[in-house]
Amino acid sequence: MKSKVFFLPIEKINEIGKFVEEIGIFDFIKEEEKIALKIHFGNTKHNNQIPPDYLKDIVRILQNKNCFPFLTDTNVLYRGERADTFSHMKVVHFHKFHTLGIPIIIAGGFNGTDEVPIEVNYKHFREIYVAREYTEIDGMVALTHFKGHALAGIGGTIKNISMGCASRKGKFAMHANIVPQINRSGCVGCGSCVKECPAGAIELKNKKAYIDEEKCIGCASCVHACPEKVISIPWSSVSPEEFQERIVEYAAGVINMYRDKFSSLNFLINIAEDCDCLSNPGEILCRDIGIVASKDPVAIDKASVDIIKDVAGKDVFLEKRPNVPYSFQIEYGEKIGLGTSNYELIKFS
Ligand code: SF4
Ligand code: SF4
């Protein structure tokens, strides 16, 4: 059976309220239910994240349902912006998410250690570790800024829910065994990777960069930061396929907690080559397109790449990272029942 994916073109962005009401994407939400609006608040060095203005009507509609919506994310693994609740809230205020007037909850405790193990029994994980608050809610709406990603090829709903809802331990588990390699003969000792590394894992010795494997958290920020392109992911230790399967298992474990009370909106705007976590997410790969919405996390990500491919006239994500095909997460998501890539696209008019 085909999953429905709804599309609001960017020219009609002012009609986002009408769009979400007509497609019934929030129909599952009842009075007094606690609804997590899972988002990424971005980085103060750029403006690629979802603009709060785009969310005003969504918040109003949810408030009219007399439920308890809150904006939420978890703290990240690495130092710097969003590493703990206090720095994370600075990002929230910088981009003015507080002006939406609903609670903002950084889940999983100050340092991301307040977690609940959830039994899943998949191929890579028997149990996953999820920030406690996400186990105490009635439903979830993923609000995802869609873009490229160094490790997953794309950062869509699956990535938002998997890495974004995991506790610190869960995030480590998904990144395990990913340590980039440096081709030192090409290293010019510029120090960009040292500056960008959020874990303090890189140092220069005799003007050459070295990674401390004990400290590395496998975030791949250095790969993007190197102007000489001499840092790469040794996909022989963990294949892109395995990494993507890991994130799919986490996404499925989280979403299965409230299977019929989940929906998702992907914002196809500021479609950069890299994640909002980075201070420099790289070049914009495609013009702004609009918003897609669905209750199926696989279908919405598949539809998003298909629409972007159509508008750009090429597969911008695969062209950027030919060694990291995002198709693994779509295929594995189907295989373990997270959703289907067989969708019907319904354009809002
Ligand atoms: S992947 Fe690179 S940037 Fe990330 S922690 Fe490891 S060395 Fe640092
Ligand atoms: S960014 Fe690249 S060239 Fe610069 S120090 Fe690091 S590895 Fe060497």
mmCIF file of N, CA, C and O in Angstrom, residues 211-277:
data_model
loop_
_atom_site.group_PDB
_atom_site.id
_atom_site.type_symbol
_atom_site.label_atom_id
_atom_site.label_comp_id
_atom_site.label_asym_id
_atom_site.label_seq_id
_atom_site.Cartn_x
_atom_site.Cartn_y
_atom_site.Cartn_z
ATOM 1 N N ILE A 211 44.877 12.339 14.920
ATOM 2 C CA ILE A 211 43.618 12.132 15.646
ATOM 3 C C ILE A 211 43.848 11.152 16.794
ATOM 4 O O ILE A 211 44.437 10.084 16.598
ATOM 5 N N ASP A 212 43.395 11.557 17.981
ATOM 6 C CA ASP A 212 43.440 10.661 19.136
ATOM 7 C C ASP A 212 42.177 9.794 19.093
ATOM 8 O O ASP A 212 41.070 10.276 19.346
ATOM 9 N N GLU A 213 42.354 8.531 18.779
ATOM 10 C CA GLU A 213 41.198 7.641 18.592
ATOM 11 C C GLU A 213 40.371 7.476 19.860
ATOM 12 O O GLU A 213 39.179 7.193 19.806
ATOM 13 N N GLU A 214 41.040 7.639 21.009
ATOM 14 C CA GLU A 214 40.315 7.496 22.282
ATOM 15 C C GLU A 214 39.319 8.639 22.478
ATOM 16 O O GLU A 214 38.264 8.469 23.080
ATOM 17 N N LYS A 215 39.706 9.817 21.980
ATOM 18 C CA LYS A 215 38.842 10.989 22.186
ATOM 19 C C LYS A 215 37.815 11.169 21.070
ATOM 20 O O LYS A 215 36.780 11.792 21.261
ATOM 21 N N CYS A 216 38.103 10.650 19.885
ATOM 22 C CA CYS A 216 37.246 10.881 18.723
ATOM 23 C C CYS A 216 35.841 10.301 18.937
ATOM 24 O O CYS A 216 35.696 9.175 19.402
ATOM 25 N N ILE A 217 34.834 11.090 18.608
ATOM 26 C CA ILE A 217 33.446 10.625 18.757
ATOM 27 C C ILE A 217 32.802 10.305 17.404
ATOM 28 O O ILE A 217 31.602 10.076 17.307
ATOM 29 N N GLY A 218 33.617 10.328 16.358
ATOM 30 C CA GLY A 218 33.120 9.896 15.045
ATOM 31 C C GLY A 218 32.097 10.810 14.409
ATOM 32 O O GLY A 218 31.245 10.354 13.651
ATOM 33 N N CYS A 219 32.192 12.123 14.682
ATOM 34 C CA CYS A 219 31.164 13.038 14.177
ATOM 35 C C CYS A 219 31.410 13.457 12.718
ATOM 36 O O CYS A 219 30.527 13.992 12.071
ATOM 37 N N ALA A 220 32.645 13.282 12.244
ATOM 38 C CA ALA A 220 33.023 13.601 10.861
ATOM 39 C C ALA A 220 33.115 15.100 10.561
ATOM 40 O O ALA A 220 33.242 15.490 9.404
ATOM 41 N N SER A 221 33.074 15.944 11.573
ATOM 42 C CA SER A 221 33.188 17.388 11.329
ATOM 43 C C SER A 221 34.511 17.734 10.666
ATOM 44 O O SER A 221 34.592 18.638 9.830
ATOM 45 N N CYS A 222 35.579 17.032 11.022
ATOM 46 C CA CYS A 222 36.912 17.340 10.475
ATOM 47 C C CYS A 222 36.973 17.050 8.979
ATOM 48 O O CYS A 222 37.707 17.713 8.243
ATOM 49 N N VAL A 223 36.234 16.066 8.538
ATOM 50 C CA VAL A 223 36.253 15.697 7.116
ATOM 51 C C VAL A 223 35.835 16.902 6.283
ATOM 52 O O VAL A 223 36.459 17.250 5.285
ATOM 53 N N HIS A 224 34.796 17.553 6.747
ATOM 54 C CA HIS A 224 34.270 18.709 6.030
ATOM 55 C C HIS A 224 35.186 19.920 6.187
ATOM 56 O O HIS A 224 35.312 20.740 5.277
ATOM 57 N N ALA A 225 35.863 20.014 7.363
ATOM 58 C CA ALA A 225 36.643 21.224 7.669
ATOM 59 C C ALA A 225 37.948 21.309 6.885
ATOM 60 O O ALA A 225 38.480 22.398 6.696
ATOM 61 N N CYS A 226 38.473 20.190 6.430
ATOM 62 C CA CYS A 226 39.815 20.192 5.818
ATOM 63 C C CYS A 226 39.793 20.793 4.403
ATOM 64 O O CYS A 226 39.204 20.226 3.491
ATOM 65 N N PRO A 227 40.486 21.923 4.217
ATOM 66 C CA PRO A 227 40.484 22.542 2.876
ATOM 67 C C PRO A 227 41.267 21.719 1.853
ATOM 68 O O PRO A 227 41.054 21.855 0.653
ATOM 69 N N GLU A 228 42.179 20.871 2.353
ATOM 70 C CA GLU A 228 43.002 20.070 1.430
ATOM 71 C C GLU A 228 42.344 18.734 1.085
ATOM 72 O O GLU A 228 42.890 17.949 0.301
ATOM 73 N N LYS A 229 41.209 18.456 1.721
ATOM 74 C CA LYS A 229 40.462 17.206 1.473
ATOM 75 C C LYS A 229 41.323 15.958 1.732
ATOM 76 O O LYS A 229 41.300 15.008 0.956
ATOM 77 N N VAL A 230 42.107 16.009 2.808
ATOM 78 C CA VAL A 230 42.961 14.845 3.097
ATOM 79 C C VAL A 230 42.429 14.014 4.267
ATOM 80 O O VAL A 230 43.070 13.064 4.696
ATOM 81 N N ILE A 231 41.248 14.402 4.785
ATOM 82 C CA ILE A 231 40.646 13.600 5.863
ATOM 83 C C ILE A 231 39.449 12.841 5.275
ATOM 84 O O ILE A 231 38.605 13.423 4.593
ATOM 85 N N SER A 232 39.413 11.556 5.546
ATOM 86 C CA SER A 232 38.311 10.754 4.985
ATOM 87 C C SER A 232 37.835 9.723 6.001
ATOM 88 O O SER A 232 38.539 9.402 6.971
ATOM 89 N N ILE A 233 36.644 9.225 5.768
ATOM 90 C CA ILE A 233 36.089 8.171 6.636
ATOM 91 C C ILE A 233 36.551 6.820 6.083
ATOM 92 O O ILE A 233 36.301 6.528 4.910
ATOM 93 N N PRO A 234 37.206 6.005 6.887
ATOM 94 C CA PRO A 234 37.585 4.674 6.402
ATOM 95 C C PRO A 234 36.378 3.743 6.474
ATOM 96 O O PRO A 234 36.141 3.085 7.488
ATOM 97 N N TRP A 235 35.604 3.716 5.411
ATOM 98 C CA TRP A 235 34.338 2.990 5.469
ATOM 99 C C TRP A 235 34.530 1.475 5.596
ATOM 100 O O TRP A 235 33.579 0.723 5.695
ATOM 101 N N SER A 236 35.812 1.054 5.630
ATOM 102 C CA SER A 236 36.035 -0.375 5.836
ATOM 103 C C SER A 236 35.768 -0.764 7.296
ATOM 104 O O SER A 236 35.458 -1.909 7.598
ATOM 105 N N SER A 237 35.903 0.206 8.242
ATOM 106 C CA SER A 237 35.668 -0.137 9.651
ATOM 107 C C SER A 237 34.170 -0.180 9.957
ATOM 108 O O SER A 237 33.692 -1.061 10.659
ATOM 109 N N VAL A 238 33.425 0.798 9.473
ATOM 110 C CA VAL A 238 31.953 0.762 9.561
ATOM 111 C C VAL A 238 31.454 1.253 8.221
ATOM 112 O O VAL A 238 31.716 2.378 7.828
ATOM 113 N N SER A 239 30.763 0.442 7.500
ATOM 114 C CA SER A 239 30.313 0.847 6.174
ATOM 115 C C SER A 239 29.191 1.872 6.304
ATOM 116 O O SER A 239 28.509 1.924 7.333
ATOM 117 N N PRO A 240 29.013 2.715 5.273
ATOM 118 C CA PRO A 240 27.865 3.631 5.317
ATOM 119 C C PRO A 240 26.565 2.868 5.485
ATOM 120 O O PRO A 240 25.616 3.340 6.109
ATOM 121 N N GLU A 241 26.549 1.656 4.950
ATOM 122 C CA GLU A 241 25.347 0.825 5.079
ATOM 123 C C GLU A 241 25.080 0.503 6.546
ATOM 124 O O GLU A 241 23.965 0.652 7.040
ATOM 125 N N GLU A 242 26.141 0.116 7.254
ATOM 126 C CA GLU A 242 25.932 -0.244 8.665
ATOM 127 C C GLU A 242 25.551 0.983 9.491
ATOM 128 O O GLU A 242 24.665 0.921 10.342
ATOM 129 N N PHE A 243 26.216 2.111 9.235
ATOM 130 C CA PHE A 243 25.865 3.313 9.991
ATOM 131 C C PHE A 243 24.396 3.662 9.777
ATOM 132 O O PHE A 243 23.665 3.961 10.721
ATOM 133 N N GLN A 244 23.964 3.604 8.527
ATOM 134 C CA GLN A 244 22.574 3.955 8.245
ATOM 135 C C GLN A 244 21.612 2.931 8.848
ATOM 136 O O GLN A 244 20.528 3.278 9.303
ATOM 137 N N GLU A 245 22.003 1.683 8.861
ATOM 138 C CA GLU A 245 21.142 0.683 9.498
ATOM 139 C C GLU A 245 21.013 0.966 10.998
ATOM 140 O O GLU A 245 19.942 0.816 11.579
ATOM 141 N N ARG A 246 22.109 1.409 11.594
ATOM 142 C CA ARG A 246 22.060 1.737 13.021
ATOM 143 C C ARG A 246 21.067 2.870 13.288
ATOM 144 O O ARG A 246 20.265 2.796 14.219
ATOM 145 N N ILE A 247 21.142 3.924 12.452
ATOM 146 C CA ILE A 247 20.224 5.043 12.726
ATOM 147 C C ILE A 247 18.772 4.638 12.455
ATOM 148 O O ILE A 247 17.858 5.077 13.151
ATOM 149 N N VAL A 248 18.578 3.780 11.468
ATOM 150 C CA VAL A 248 17.204 3.318 11.190
ATOM 151 C C VAL A 248 16.664 2.531 12.388
ATOM 152 O O VAL A 248 15.497 2.696 12.780
ATOM 153 N N GLU A 249 17.496 1.719 13.000
ATOM 154 C CA GLU A 249 17.033 0.934 14.151
ATOM 155 C C GLU A 249 16.656 1.859 15.310
ATOM 156 O O GLU A 249 15.667 1.618 16.013
ATOM 157 N N TYR A 250 17.444 2.918 15.508
ATOM 158 C CA TYR A 250 17.078 3.868 16.561
ATOM 159 C C TYR A 250 15.770 4.590 16.220
ATOM 160 O O TYR A 250 14.893 4.764 17.068
ATOM 161 N N ALA A 251 15.657 5.032 14.958
ATOM 162 C CA ALA A 251 14.426 5.744 14.560
ATOM 163 C C ALA A 251 13.210 4.844 14.754
ATOM 164 O O ALA A 251 12.176 5.269 15.290
ATOM 165 N N ALA A 252 13.339 3.581 14.355
ATOM 166 C CA ALA A 252 12.205 2.653 14.483
ATOM 167 C C ALA A 252 11.870 2.408 15.949
ATOM 168 O O ALA A 252 10.690 2.378 16.338
ATOM 169 N N GLY A 253 12.905 2.267 16.770
ATOM 170 C CA GLY A 253 12.669 2.030 18.205
ATOM 171 C C GLY A 253 11.927 3.185 18.847
ATOM 172 O O GLY A 253 11.036 2.989 19.688
ATOM 173 N N VAL A 254 12.277 4.416 18.441
ATOM 174 C CA VAL A 254 11.600 5.593 19.009
ATOM 175 C C VAL A 254 10.172 5.686 18.467
ATOM 176 O O VAL A 254 9.199 5.774 19.229
ATOM 177 N N ILE A 255 10.028 5.632 17.161
ATOM 178 C CA ILE A 255 8.706 5.848 16.547
ATOM 179 C C ILE A 255 7.725 4.738 16.934
ATOM 180 O O ILE A 255 6.531 4.987 17.120
ATOM 181 N N ASN A 256 8.203 3.535 17.106
ATOM 182 C CA ASN A 256 7.311 2.436 17.479
ATOM 183 C C ASN A 256 6.684 2.630 18.867
ATOM 184 O O ASN A 256 5.695 1.981 19.196
ATOM 185 N N MET A 257 7.261 3.526 19.667
ATOM 186 C CA MET A 257 6.655 3.795 20.982
ATOM 187 C C MET A 257 5.302 4.492 20.823
ATOM 188 O O MET A 257 4.463 4.440 21.705
ATOM 189 N N TYR A 258 5.147 5.220 19.713
ATOM 190 C CA TYR A 258 3.869 5.911 19.483
ATOM 191 C C TYR A 258 3.545 5.850 17.998
ATOM 192 O O TYR A 258 3.349 6.892 17.337
ATOM 193 N N ARG A 259 3.503 4.647 17.482
ATOM 194 C CA ARG A 259 3.367 4.373 16.056
ATOM 195 C C ARG A 259 2.226 5.150 15.375
ATOM 196 O O ARG A 259 2.375 5.739 14.315
ATOM 197 N N ASP A 260 1.049 5.146 16.003
ATOM 198 C CA ASP A 260 -0.098 5.819 15.387
ATOM 199 C C ASP A 260 -0.198 7.283 15.801
ATOM 200 O O ASP A 260 -1.158 7.961 15.454
ATOM 201 N N LYS A 261 0.767 7.706 16.569
ATOM 202 C CA LYS A 261 0.728 9.089 17.035
ATOM 203 C C LYS A 261 2.049 9.779 16.681
ATOM 204 O O LYS A 261 2.735 10.337 17.531
ATOM 205 N N PHE A 262 2.386 9.617 15.410
ATOM 206 C CA PHE A 262 3.616 10.222 14.897
ATOM 207 C C PHE A 262 3.328 10.847 13.531
ATOM 208 O O PHE A 262 2.630 10.248 12.707
ATOM 209 N N SER A 263 3.850 12.025 13.303
ATOM 210 C CA SER A 263 3.809 12.588 11.958
ATOM 211 C C SER A 263 5.051 13.441 11.758
ATOM 212 O O SER A 263 5.790 13.728 12.708
ATOM 213 N N SER A 264 5.265 13.815 10.522
ATOM 214 C CA SER A 264 6.546 14.421 10.201
ATOM 215 C C SER A 264 6.397 15.486 9.115
ATOM 216 O O SER A 264 5.623 15.313 8.182
ATOM 217 N N LEU A 265 7.151 16.562 9.263
ATOM 218 C CA LEU A 265 7.231 17.578 8.212
ATOM 219 C C LEU A 265 8.704 17.793 7.877
ATOM 220 O O LEU A 265 9.508 18.077 8.775
ATOM 221 N N ASN A 266 9.066 17.623 6.617
ATOM 222 C CA ASN A 266 10.426 17.931 6.155
ATOM 223 C C ASN A 266 10.408 19.283 5.458
ATOM 224 O O ASN A 266 9.622 19.488 4.519
ATOM 225 N N PHE A 267 11.274 20.164 5.899
ATOM 226 C CA PHE A 267 11.359 21.501 5.301
ATOM 227 C C PHE A 267 12.490 21.483 4.267
ATOM 228 O O PHE A 267 13.663 21.375 4.625
ATOM 229 N N LEU A 268 12.117 21.580 2.995
ATOM 230 C CA LEU A 268 13.093 21.535 1.910
ATOM 231 C C LEU A 268 13.524 22.967 1.586
ATOM 232 O O LEU A 268 13.154 23.545 0.559
ATOM 233 N N ILE A 269 14.283 23.519 2.515
ATOM 234 C CA ILE A 269 14.779 24.898 2.390
ATOM 235 C C ILE A 269 16.245 24.898 2.821
ATOM 236 O O ILE A 269 16.673 24.005 3.557
ATOM 237 N N ASN A 270 16.994 25.880 2.367
ATOM 238 C CA ASN A 270 18.422 25.943 2.738
ATOM 239 C C ASN A 270 19.056 24.559 2.660
ATOM 240 O O ASN A 270 19.639 24.066 3.626
ATOM 241 N N ILE A 271 18.914 23.934 1.503
ATOM 242 C CA ILE A 271 19.346 22.536 1.356
ATOM 243 C C ILE A 271 20.869 22.504 1.179
ATOM 244 O O ILE A 271 21.398 22.510 0.069
ATOM 245 N N ALA A 272 21.547 22.482 2.304
ATOM 246 C CA ALA A 272 23.011 22.551 2.305
ATOM 247 C C ALA A 272 23.610 21.161 2.181
ATOM 248 O O ALA A 272 22.932 20.151 2.369
ATOM 249 N N GLU A 273 24.909 21.121 1.914
ATOM 250 C CA GLU A 273 25.569 19.820 1.776
ATOM 251 C C GLU A 273 25.756 19.142 3.118
ATOM 252 O O GLU A 273 25.947 17.936 3.191
ATOM 253 N N ASP A 274 25.674 19.926 4.211
ATOM 254 C CA ASP A 274 25.955 19.314 5.505
ATOM 255 C C ASP A 274 24.972 19.753 6.585
ATOM 256 O O ASP A 274 24.163 20.643 6.388
ATOM 257 N N CYS A 275 25.160 19.122 7.717
ATOM 258 C CA CYS A 275 24.241 19.219 8.854
ATOM 259 C C CYS A 275 24.230 20.605 9.512
ATOM 260 O O CYS A 275 25.241 21.312 9.515
ATOM 261 N N ASP A 276 23.121 20.962 10.124
ATOM 262 C CA ASP A 276 22.990 22.228 10.851
ATOM 263 C C ASP A 276 23.907 22.287 12.068
ATOM 264 O O ASP A 276 24.138 23.362 12.620
ATOM 265 N N CYS A 277 24.409 21.147 12.524
ATOM 266 C CA CYS A 277 25.318 21.124 13.676
ATOM 267 C C CYS A 277 26.587 21.921 13.399
ATOM 268 O O CYS A 277 27.157 22.535 14.291
#
